[in-house]
Short mmCIF file of N, CA and C in Angstrom, two decimals:
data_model
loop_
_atom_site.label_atom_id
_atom_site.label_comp_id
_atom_site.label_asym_id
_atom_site.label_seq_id
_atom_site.Cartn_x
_atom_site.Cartn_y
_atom_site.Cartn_z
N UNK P 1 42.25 -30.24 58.32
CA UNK P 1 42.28 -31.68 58.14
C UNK P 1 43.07 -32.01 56.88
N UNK P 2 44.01 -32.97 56.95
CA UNK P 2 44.53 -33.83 56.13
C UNK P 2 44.02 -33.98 54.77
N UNK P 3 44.79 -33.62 53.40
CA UNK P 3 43.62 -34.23 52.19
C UNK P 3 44.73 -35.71 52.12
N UNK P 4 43.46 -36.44 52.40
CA UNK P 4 44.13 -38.37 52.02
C UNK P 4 44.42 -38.62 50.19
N UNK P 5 45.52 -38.92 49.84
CA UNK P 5 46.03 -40.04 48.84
C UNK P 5 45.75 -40.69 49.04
N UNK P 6 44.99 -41.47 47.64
CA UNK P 6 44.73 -42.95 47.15
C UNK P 6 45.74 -43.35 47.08
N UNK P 7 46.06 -43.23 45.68
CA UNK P 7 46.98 -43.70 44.88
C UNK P 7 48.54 -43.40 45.16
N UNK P 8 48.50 -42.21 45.54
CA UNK P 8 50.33 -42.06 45.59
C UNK P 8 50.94 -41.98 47.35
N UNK P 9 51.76 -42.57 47.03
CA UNK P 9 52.23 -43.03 48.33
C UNK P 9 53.70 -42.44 48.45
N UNK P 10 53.64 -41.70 49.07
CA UNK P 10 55.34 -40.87 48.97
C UNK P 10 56.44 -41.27 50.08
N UNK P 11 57.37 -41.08 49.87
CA UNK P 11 58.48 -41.46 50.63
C UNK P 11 59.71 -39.94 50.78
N UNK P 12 59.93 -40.22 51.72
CA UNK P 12 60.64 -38.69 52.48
C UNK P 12 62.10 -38.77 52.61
N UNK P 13 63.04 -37.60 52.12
CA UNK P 13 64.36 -38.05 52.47
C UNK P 13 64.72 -36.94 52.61
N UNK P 14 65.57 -36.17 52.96
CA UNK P 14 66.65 -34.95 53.48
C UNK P 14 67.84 -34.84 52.98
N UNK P 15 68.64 -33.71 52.45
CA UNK P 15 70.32 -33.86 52.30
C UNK P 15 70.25 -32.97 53.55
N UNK P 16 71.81 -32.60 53.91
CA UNK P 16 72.91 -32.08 54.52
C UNK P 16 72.19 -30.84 53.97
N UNK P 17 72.01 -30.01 52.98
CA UNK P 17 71.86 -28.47 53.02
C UNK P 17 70.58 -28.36 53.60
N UNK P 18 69.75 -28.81 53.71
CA UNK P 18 68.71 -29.17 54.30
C UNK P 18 67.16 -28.97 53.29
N UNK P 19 67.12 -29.41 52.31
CA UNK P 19 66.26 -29.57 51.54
C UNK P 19 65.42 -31.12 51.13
N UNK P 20 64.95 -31.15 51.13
CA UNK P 20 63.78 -31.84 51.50
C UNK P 20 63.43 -32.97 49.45
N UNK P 21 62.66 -34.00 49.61
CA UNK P 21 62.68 -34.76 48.65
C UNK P 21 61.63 -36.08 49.20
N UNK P 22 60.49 -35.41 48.18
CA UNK P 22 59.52 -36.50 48.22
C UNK P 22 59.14 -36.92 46.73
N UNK P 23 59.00 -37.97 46.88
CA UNK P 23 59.02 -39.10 45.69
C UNK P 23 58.32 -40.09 45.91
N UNK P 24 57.23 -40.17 44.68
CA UNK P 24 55.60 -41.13 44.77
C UNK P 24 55.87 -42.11 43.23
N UNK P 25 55.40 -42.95 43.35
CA UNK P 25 55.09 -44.10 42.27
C UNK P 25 54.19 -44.80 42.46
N UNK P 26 53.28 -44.67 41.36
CA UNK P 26 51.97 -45.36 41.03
C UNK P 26 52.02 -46.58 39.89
N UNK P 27 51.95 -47.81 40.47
CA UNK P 27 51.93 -48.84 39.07
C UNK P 27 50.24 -48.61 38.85
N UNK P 28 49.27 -48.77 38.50
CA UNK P 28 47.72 -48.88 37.90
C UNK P 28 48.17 -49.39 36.38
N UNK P 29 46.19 -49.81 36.55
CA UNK P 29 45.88 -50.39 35.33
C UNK P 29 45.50 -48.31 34.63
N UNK P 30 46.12 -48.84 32.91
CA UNK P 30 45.44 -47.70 32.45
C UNK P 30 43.77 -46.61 32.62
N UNK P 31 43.11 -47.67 32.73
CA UNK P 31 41.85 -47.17 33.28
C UNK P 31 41.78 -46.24 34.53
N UNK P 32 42.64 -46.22 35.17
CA UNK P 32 42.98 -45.74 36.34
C UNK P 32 43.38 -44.21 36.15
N UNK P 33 44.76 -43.83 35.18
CA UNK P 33 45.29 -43.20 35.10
C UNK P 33 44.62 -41.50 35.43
N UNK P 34 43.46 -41.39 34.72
CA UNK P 34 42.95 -40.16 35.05
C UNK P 34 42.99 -39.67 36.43
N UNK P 35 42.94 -41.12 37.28
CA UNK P 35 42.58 -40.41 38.66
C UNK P 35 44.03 -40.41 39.27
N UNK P 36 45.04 -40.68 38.76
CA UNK P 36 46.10 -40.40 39.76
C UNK P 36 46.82 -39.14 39.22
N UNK P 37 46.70 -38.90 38.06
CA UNK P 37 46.87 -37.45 37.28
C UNK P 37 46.23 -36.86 38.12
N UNK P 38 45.17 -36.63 38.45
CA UNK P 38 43.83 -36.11 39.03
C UNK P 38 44.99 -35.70 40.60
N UNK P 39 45.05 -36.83 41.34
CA UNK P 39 46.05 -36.43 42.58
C UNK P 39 47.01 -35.58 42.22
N UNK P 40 48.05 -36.08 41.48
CA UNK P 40 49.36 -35.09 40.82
C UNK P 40 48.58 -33.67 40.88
N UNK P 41 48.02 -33.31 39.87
CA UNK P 41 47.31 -32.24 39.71
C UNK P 41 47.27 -31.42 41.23
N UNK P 42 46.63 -32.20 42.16
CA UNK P 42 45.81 -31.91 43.37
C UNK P 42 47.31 -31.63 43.88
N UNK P 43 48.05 -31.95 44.19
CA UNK P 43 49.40 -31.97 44.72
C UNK P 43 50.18 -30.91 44.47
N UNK P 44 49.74 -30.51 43.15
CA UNK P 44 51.35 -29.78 42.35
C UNK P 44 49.84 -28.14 42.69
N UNK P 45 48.80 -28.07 42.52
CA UNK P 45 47.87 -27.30 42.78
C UNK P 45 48.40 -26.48 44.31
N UNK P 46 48.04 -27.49 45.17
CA UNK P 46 48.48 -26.84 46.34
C UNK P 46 50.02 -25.77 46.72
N UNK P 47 51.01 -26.61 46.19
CA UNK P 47 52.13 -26.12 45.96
C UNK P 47 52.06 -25.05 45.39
N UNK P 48 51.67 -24.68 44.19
CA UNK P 48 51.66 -23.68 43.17
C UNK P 48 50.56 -22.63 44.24
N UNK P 49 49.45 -22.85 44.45
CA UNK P 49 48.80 -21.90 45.39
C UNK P 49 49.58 -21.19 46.72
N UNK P 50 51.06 -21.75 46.96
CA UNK P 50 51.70 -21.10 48.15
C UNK P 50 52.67 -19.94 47.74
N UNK P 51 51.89 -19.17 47.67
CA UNK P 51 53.04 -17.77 46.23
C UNK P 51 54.26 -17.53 47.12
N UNK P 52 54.67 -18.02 48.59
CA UNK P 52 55.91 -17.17 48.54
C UNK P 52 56.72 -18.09 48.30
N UNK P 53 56.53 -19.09 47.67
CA UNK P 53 57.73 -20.46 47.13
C UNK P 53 57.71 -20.22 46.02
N UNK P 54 59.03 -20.00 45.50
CA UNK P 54 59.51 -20.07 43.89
C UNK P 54 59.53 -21.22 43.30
N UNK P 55 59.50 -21.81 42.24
CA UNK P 55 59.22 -22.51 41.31
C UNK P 55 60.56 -22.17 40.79
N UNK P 56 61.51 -23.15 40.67
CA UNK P 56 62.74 -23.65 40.50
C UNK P 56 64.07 -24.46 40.83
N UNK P 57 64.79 -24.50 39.99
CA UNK P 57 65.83 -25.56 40.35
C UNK P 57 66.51 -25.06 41.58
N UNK P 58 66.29 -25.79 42.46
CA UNK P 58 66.99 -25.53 44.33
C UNK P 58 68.30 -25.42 43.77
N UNK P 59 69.31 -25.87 42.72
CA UNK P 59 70.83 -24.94 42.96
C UNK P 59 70.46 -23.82 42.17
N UNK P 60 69.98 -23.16 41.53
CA UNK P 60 69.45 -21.83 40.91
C UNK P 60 69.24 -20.99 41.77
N UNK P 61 68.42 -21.75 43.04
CA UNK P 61 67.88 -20.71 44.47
C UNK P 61 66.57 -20.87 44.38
N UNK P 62 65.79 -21.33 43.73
CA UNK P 62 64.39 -21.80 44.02
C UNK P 62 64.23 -22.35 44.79
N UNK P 63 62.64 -22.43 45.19
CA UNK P 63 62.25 -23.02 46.68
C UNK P 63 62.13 -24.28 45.84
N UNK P 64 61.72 -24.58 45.20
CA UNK P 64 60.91 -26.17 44.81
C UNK P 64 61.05 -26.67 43.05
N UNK P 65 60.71 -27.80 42.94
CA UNK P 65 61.09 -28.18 41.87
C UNK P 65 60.61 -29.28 41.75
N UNK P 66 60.13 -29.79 40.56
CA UNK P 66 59.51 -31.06 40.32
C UNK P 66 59.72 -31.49 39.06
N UNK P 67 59.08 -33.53 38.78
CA UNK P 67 59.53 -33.78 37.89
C UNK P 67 58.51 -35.03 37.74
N UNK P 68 57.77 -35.00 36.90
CA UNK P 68 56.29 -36.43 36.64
C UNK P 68 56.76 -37.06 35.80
N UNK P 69 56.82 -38.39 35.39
CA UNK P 69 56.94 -38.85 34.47
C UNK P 69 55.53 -40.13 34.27
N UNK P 70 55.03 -40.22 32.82
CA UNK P 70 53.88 -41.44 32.74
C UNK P 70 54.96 -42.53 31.77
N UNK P 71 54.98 -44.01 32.26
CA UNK P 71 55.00 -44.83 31.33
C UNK P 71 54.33 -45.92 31.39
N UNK P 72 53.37 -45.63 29.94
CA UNK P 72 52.55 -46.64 29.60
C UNK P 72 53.20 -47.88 29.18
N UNK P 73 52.58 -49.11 29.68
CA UNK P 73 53.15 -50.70 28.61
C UNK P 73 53.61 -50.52 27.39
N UNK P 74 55.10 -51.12 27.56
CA UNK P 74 55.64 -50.73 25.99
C UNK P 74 56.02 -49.91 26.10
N UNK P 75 56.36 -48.51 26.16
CA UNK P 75 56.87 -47.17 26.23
C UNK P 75 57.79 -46.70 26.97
N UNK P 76 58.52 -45.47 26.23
CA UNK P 76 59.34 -44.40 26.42
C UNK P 76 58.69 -44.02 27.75
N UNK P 77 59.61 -43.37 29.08
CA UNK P 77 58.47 -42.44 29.80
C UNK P 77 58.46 -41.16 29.04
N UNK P 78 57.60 -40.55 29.19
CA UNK P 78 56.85 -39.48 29.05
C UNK P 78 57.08 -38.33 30.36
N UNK P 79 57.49 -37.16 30.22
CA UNK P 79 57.27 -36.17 30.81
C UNK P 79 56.02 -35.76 30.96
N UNK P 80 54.79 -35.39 31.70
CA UNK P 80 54.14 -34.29 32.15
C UNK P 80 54.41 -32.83 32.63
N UNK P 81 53.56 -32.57 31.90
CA UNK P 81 53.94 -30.89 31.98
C UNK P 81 52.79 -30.15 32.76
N UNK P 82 52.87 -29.74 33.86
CA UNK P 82 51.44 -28.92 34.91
C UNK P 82 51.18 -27.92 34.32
N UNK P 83 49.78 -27.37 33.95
CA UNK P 83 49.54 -26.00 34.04
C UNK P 83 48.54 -25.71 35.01
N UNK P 84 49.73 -24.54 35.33
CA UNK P 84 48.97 -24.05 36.48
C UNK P 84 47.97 -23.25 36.63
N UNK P 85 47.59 -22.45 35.41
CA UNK P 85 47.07 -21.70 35.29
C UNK P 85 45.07 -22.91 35.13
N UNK P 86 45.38 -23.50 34.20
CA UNK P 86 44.33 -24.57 34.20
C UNK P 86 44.15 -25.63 35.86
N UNK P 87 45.49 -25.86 36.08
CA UNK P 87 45.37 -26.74 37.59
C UNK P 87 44.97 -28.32 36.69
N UNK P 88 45.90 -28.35 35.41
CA UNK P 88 45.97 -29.85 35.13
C UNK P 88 46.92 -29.94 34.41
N UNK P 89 47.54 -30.98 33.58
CA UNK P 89 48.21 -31.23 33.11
C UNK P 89 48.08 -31.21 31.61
N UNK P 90 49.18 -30.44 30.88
CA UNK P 90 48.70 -30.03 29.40
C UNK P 90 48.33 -31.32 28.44
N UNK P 91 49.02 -32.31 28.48
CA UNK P 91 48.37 -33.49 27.53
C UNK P 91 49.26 -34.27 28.19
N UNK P 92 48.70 -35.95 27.86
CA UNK P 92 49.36 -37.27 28.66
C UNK P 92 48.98 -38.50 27.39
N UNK P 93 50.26 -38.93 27.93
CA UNK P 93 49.86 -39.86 27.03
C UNK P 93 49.57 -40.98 27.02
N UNK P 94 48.45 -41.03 28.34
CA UNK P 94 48.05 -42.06 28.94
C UNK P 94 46.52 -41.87 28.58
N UNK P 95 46.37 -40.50 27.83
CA UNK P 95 44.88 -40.20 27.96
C UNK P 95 43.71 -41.03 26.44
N UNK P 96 44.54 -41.50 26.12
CA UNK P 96 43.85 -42.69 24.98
C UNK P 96 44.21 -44.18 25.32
N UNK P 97 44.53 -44.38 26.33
CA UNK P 97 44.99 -45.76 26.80
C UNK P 97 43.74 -46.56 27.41
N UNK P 98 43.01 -47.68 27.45
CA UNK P 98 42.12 -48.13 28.22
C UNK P 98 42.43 -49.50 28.78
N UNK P 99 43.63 -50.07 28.01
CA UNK P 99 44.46 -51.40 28.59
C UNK P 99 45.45 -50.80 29.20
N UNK P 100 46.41 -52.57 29.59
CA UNK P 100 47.54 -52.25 30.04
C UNK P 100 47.73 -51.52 31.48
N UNK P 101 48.92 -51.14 31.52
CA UNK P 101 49.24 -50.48 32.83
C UNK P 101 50.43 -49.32 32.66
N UNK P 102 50.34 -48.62 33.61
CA UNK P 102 51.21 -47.26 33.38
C UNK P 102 51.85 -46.78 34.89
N UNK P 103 53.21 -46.65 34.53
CA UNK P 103 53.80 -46.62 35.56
C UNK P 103 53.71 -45.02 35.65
N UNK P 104 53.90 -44.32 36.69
CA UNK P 104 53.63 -42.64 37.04
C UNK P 104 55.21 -42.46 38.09
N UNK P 105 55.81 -41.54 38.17
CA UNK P 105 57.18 -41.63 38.78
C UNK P 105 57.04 -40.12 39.70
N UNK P 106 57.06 -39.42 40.69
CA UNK P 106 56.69 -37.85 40.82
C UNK P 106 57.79 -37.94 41.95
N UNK P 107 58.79 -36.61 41.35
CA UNK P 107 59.89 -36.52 42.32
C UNK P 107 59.70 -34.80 42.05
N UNK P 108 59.16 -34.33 44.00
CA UNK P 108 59.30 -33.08 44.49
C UNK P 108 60.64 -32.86 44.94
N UNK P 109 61.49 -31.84 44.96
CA UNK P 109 62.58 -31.46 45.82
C UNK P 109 62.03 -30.06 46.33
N UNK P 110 62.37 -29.56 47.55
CA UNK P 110 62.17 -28.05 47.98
C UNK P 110 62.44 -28.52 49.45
N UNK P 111 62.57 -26.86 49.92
CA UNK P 111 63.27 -26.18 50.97
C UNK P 111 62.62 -27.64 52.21
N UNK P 112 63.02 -27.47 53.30
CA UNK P 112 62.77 -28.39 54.37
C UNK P 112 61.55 -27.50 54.53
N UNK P 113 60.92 -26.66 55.07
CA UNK P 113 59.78 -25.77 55.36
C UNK P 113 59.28 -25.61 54.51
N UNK P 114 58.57 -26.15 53.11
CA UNK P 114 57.88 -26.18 52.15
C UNK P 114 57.44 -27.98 52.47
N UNK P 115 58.39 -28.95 52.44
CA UNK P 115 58.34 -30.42 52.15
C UNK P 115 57.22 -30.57 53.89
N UNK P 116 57.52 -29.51 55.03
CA UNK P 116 57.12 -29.72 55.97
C UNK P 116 55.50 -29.91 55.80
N UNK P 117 55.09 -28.55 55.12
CA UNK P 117 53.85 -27.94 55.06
C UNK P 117 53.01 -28.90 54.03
N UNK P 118 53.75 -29.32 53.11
CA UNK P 118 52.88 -30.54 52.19
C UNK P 118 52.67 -31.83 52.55
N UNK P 119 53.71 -32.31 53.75
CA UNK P 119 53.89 -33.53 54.30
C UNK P 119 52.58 -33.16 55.32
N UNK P 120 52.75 -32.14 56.23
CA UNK P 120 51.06 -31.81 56.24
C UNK P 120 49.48 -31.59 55.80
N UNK P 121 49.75 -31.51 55.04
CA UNK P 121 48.78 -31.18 53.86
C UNK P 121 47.84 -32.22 53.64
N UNK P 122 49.06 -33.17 53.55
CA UNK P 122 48.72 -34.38 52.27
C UNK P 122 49.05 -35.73 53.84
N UNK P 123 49.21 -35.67 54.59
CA UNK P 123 48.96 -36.27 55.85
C UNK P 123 50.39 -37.62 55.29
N UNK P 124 51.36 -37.01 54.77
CA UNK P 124 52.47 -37.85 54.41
C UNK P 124 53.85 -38.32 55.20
N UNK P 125 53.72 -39.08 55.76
CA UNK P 125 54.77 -39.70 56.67
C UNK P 125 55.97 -39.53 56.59
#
């Protein structure tokens, strides 16, 4: 069975070599933020649990590759950084915020047969 997204809502696209590109954006109020980290997490978790996909830049020859960004009201975005080893994200800088709103940006790229298996996963259109 399907694990359902709240919060992130992804959108699907393809090139010509045939690699695959899903990309989610979350506007929320800061109060929120933990729990869509919380998804990311859940997302980038699964991925990372599929050991025969490499973790890298697809022109390098990696299967997959990703890229989070948080921006809080007022702000620079911010990179997130996953650890995988924990299955969260090393620090955010959304995590002292209790106003306001924070935009979240998450762009996957990987092989067409990786984007397949998560678009399953995650029951993503």
């Amino acid at each position: 069975m399907p694990t359902a997204l709240l919060y992130l809502d992804f959108d699907y696209s393809e090139d010509d070599a045939g690699h695959g590109c899903l990309d989610a954006m979350a506007d929320i109020p800061a109060a929120r933020a933990p729990l869509v980290e919380a998804e990311l997490a859940q997302v980038l978790a699964w991925v990372h649990a599929q050991r025969s996909w490499r973790l890298a830049p697809l022109d390098d020859g990696g299967d997959w590759d990703y890229l989070v960004h948080a921006t809080p009201d007022g702000s620079a975005p911010a990179v997130l950084e996953y650890d995988p080893l924990r299955a969260q994200f090393k620090s955010s800088p959304t995590s002292a915020l209790t106003t306001g709103r924070v935009v979240y940006t998450f762009t996957l790229s990987a092989r067409e047969d990786l984007c397949a298996a998560l678009r399953e996963a995650f029951a993503i259109g």
